[in-house]
Coordinates of C-alpha atoms and ligand atoms in Angstrom, one line a residue:
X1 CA -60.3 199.4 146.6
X2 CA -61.3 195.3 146.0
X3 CA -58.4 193.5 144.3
X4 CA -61.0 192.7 141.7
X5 CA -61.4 196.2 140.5
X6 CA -59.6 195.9 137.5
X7 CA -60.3 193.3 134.9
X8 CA -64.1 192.7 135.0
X9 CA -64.7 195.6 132.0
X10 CA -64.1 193.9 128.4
X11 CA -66.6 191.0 128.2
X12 CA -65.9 187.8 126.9
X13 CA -66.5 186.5 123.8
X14 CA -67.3 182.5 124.8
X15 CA -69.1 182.2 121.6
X16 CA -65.7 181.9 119.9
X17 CA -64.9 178.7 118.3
X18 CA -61.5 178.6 120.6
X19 CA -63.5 179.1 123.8
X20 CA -65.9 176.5 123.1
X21 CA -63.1 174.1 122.5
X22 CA -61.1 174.9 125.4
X23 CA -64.3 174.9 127.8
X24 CA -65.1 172.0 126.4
X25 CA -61.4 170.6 128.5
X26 CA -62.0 172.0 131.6
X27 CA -65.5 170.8 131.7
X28 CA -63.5 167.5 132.2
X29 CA -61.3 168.6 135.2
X30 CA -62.9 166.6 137.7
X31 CA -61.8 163.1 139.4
X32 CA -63.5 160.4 140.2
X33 CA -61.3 160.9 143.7
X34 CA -62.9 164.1 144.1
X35 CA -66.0 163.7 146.3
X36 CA -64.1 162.0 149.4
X37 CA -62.1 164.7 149.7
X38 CA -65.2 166.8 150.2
X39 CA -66.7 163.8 152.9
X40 CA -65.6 163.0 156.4
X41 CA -63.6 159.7 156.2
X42 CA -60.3 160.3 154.9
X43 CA -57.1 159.0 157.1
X44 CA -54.4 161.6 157.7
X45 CA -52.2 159.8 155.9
X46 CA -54.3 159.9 152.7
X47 CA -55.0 163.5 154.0
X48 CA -51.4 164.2 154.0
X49 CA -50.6 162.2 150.8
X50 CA -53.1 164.4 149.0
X51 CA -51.7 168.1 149.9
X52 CA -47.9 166.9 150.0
X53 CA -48.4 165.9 146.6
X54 CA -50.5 169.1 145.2
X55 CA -47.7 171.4 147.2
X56 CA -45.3 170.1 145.3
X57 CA -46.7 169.2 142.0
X58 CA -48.2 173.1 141.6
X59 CA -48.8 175.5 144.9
X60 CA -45.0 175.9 145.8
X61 CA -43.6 176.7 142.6
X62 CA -46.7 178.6 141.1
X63 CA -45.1 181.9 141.1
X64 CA -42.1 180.4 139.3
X65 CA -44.5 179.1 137.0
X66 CA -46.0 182.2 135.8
X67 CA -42.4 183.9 136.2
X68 CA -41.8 181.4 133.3
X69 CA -44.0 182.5 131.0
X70 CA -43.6 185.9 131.5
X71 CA -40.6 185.9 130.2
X72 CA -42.1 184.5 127.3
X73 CA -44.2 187.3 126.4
X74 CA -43.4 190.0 124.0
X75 CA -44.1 193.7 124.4
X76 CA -47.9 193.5 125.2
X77 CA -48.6 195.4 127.7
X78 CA -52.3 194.0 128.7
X79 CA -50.4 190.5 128.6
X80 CA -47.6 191.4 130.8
X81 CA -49.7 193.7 133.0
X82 CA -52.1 190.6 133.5
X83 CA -49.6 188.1 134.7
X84 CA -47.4 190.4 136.4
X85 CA -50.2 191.1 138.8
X86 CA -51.2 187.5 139.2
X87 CA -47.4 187.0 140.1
X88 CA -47.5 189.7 142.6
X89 CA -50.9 188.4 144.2
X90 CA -49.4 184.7 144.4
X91 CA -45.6 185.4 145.5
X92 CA -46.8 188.1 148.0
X93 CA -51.1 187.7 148.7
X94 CA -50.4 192.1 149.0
X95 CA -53.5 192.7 146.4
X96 CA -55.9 190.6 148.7
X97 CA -54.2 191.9 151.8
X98 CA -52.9 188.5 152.7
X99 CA -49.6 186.2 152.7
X100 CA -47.9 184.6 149.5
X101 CA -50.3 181.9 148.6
X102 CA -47.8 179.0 149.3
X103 CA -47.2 180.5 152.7
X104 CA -51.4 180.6 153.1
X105 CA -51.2 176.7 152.2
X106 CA -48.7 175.9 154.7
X107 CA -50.9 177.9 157.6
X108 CA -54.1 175.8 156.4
X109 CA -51.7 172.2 157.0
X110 CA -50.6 173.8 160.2
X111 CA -54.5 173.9 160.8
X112 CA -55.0 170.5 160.2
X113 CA -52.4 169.5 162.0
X114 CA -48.9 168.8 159.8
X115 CA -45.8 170.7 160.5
X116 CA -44.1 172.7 158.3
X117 CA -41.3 170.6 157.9
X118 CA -43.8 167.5 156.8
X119 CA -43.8 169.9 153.3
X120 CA -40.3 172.2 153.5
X121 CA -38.3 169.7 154.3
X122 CA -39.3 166.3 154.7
X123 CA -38.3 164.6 150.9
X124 CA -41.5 164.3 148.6
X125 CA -42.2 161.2 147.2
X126 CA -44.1 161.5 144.4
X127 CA -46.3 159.3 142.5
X128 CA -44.3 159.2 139.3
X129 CA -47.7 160.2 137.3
X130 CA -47.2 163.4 140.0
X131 CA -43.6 164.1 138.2
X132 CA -44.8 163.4 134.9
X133 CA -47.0 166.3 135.2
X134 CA -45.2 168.4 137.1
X135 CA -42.6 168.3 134.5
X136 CA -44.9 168.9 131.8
X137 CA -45.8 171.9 133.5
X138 CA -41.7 173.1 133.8
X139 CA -41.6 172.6 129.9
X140 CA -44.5 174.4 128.6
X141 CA -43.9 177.2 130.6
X142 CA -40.6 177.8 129.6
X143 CA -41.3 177.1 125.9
X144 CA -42.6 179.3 122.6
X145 CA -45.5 179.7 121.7
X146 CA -45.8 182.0 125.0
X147 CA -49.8 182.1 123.9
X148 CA -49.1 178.2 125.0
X149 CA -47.9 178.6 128.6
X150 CA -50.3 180.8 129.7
X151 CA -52.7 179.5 128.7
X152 CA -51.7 176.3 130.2
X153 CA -50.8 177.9 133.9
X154 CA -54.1 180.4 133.6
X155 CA -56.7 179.0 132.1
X156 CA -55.9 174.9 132.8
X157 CA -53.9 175.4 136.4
X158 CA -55.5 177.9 137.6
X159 CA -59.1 177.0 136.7
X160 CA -61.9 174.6 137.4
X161 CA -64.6 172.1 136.2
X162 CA -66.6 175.5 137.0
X163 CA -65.1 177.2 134.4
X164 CA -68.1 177.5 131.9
X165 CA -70.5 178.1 134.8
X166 CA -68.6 181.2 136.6
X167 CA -67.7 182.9 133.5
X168 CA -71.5 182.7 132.5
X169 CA -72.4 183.6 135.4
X170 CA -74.5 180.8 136.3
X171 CA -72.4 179.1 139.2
X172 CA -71.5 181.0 141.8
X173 CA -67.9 180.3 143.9
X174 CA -68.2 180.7 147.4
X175 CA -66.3 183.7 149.1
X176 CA -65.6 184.8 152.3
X177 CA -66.7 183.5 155.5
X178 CA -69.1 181.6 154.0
X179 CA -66.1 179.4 151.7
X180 CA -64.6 179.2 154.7
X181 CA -67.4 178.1 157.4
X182 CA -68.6 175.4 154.6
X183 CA -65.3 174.0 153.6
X184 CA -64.6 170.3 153.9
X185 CA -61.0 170.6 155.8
X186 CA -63.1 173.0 158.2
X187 CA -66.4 170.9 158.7
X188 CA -64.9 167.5 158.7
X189 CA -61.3 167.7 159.4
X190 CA -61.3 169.9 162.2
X191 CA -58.8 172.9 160.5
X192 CA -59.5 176.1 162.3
X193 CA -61.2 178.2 160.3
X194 CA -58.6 181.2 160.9
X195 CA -56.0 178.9 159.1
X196 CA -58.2 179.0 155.9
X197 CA -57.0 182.4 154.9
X198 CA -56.3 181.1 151.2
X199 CA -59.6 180.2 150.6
X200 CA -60.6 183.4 151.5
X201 CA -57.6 185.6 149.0
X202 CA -58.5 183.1 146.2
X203 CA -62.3 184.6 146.9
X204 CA -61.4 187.8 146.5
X205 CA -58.9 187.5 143.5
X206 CA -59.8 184.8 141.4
X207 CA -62.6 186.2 139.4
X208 CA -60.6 188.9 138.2
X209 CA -58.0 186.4 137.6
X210 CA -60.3 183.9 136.0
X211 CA -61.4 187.4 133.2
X212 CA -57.7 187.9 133.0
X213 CA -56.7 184.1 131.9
X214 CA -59.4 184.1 129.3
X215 CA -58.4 187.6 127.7
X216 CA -55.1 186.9 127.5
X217 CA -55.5 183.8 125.6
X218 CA -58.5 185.2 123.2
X219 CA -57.2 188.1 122.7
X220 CA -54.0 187.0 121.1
X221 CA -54.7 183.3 119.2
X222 CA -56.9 183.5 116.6
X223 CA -59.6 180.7 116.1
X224 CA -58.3 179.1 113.0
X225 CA -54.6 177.6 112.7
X226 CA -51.5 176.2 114.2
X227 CA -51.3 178.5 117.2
X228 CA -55.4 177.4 118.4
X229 CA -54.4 173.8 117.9
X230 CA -51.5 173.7 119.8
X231 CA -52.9 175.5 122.4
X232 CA -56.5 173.3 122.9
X233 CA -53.9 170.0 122.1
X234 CA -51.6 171.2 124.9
X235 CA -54.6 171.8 127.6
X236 CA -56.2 168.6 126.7
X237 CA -53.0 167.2 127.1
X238 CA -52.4 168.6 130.4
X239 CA -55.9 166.9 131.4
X240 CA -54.6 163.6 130.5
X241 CA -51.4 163.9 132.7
X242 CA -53.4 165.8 135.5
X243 CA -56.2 162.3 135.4
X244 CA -53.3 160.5 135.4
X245 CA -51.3 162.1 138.7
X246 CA -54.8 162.1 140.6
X247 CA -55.2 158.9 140.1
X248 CA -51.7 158.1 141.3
X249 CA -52.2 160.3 144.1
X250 CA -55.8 158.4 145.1
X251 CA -53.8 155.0 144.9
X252 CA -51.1 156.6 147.3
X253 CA -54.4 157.7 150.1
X254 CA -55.5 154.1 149.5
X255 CA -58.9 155.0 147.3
X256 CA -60.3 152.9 145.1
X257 CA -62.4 153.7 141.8
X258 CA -66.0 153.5 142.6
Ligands
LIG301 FE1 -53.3 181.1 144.5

């Protein structure tokens, strides 16, 4: 049975005055620092400076992070049910038959070349934009409105600039060997592309995951009031501090703004 078998049933409605305005954010989560990480060219250290910093800004403790807000939640069960699998999948990779997903990022560094201990042990220095956010991210996760943190981890975190395209249906993510064979680390950077086993469990997972984010958070904050502002205020916020830790992190690999 695919991992995705579950939550593609209930259709979105994107129509919603709350979806628009929360598409409307992630249509913005892209950086100008973007592109050269999809070009040959980079140095390892700015290689390096880039995945020490998203390892421990989000991918170690992302588990954690959803652990957070599930203990949030009150007795819904589609809510709980939703993020209790998405725990499972990233502490453990069991529902797309791989590894815990932080695990699956340390094997893609080992691909490229960086021991373990360059992320497990070696002290992080972060950009202090990089704590800023990751802080942000410890408080609303941990903090009512639980509509608030979940939305932040699931729908902000976990998504992309793609966001309006996949859920419409009309941009396609790349899966399987073919995510794998075309990705930049792999054609440019020389990771093998057995190491790339993340790629390949977010392939399989994520668009059940991406339904799941969406439902969760429509299905339990109504358009109008309090609750819909604080949750669009509190994503768009998250965008600010997230352009604001990339582009510490592209000062640390030495980029500068085209
Ligand atoms: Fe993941």
């Amino acid at each position: 049975m695919s991992p995705s078998h579950r939550s593609e049933g209930a259709s979105l409605d994107l129509d919603r005055p709350l979806a628009q305005r929360l598409l409307g954010v992630m249509d913005r989560k892209h950086h100008w620092a973007y592109p050269s990480l999809t070009r040959p060219g980079l140095s390892r250290d700015a290689l390096y400076q880039h995945f020490r910093h998203e390892y421990e800004v989000y991918v170690r403790d992302f588990p954690v992070l959803l652990a957070r807000a599930l203990g949030l939640c009150p007795p819904l069960d589609d809510v709980r049910r939703a993020l209790a699998e998405n725990i499972y999948e990233e502490q453990t990779g069991a529902l797309s038959k791989s590894a815990p997903h932080p695990e699956l990022f340390l094997v893609m560094m080992a691909g490229l070349g960086f021991t373990r201990d360059a992320f497990v042990t070696a002290p992080a220095t972060l950009h202090p934009a990089a704590t800023a956010y990751r802080q942000f991210l410890l408080d609303v996760s941990a903090r009512h409105p639980w509509q608030v943190a979940v939305a932040l981890l699931t729908v902000w975190v976990e998504g992309s600039v793609n966001e309006r395209g996949e859920l419409t249906g009309t941009f396609t993510r790349k899966r399987g060997e073919e995510a794998i064979r075309t990705h930049p680390m792999v054609l440019h950077y020389g990771c093998p592309a057995e190491s790339m086993a993340l790629v390949k469990a977010h392939g399989e997972i994520e668009g059940s995951h991406r339904h799941d984010a969406w439902q969760m958070v429509l299905d339990h904050v109504p358009d109008e009031g309090p609750l819909a502002d604080e949750v669009v205020t509190t994503v768009e916020r998250g965008l600010q501090l997230w352009l604001a830790y990339r582009d510490g992190v592209a000062e640390r690999m030495g980029l500068q703004r085209p």
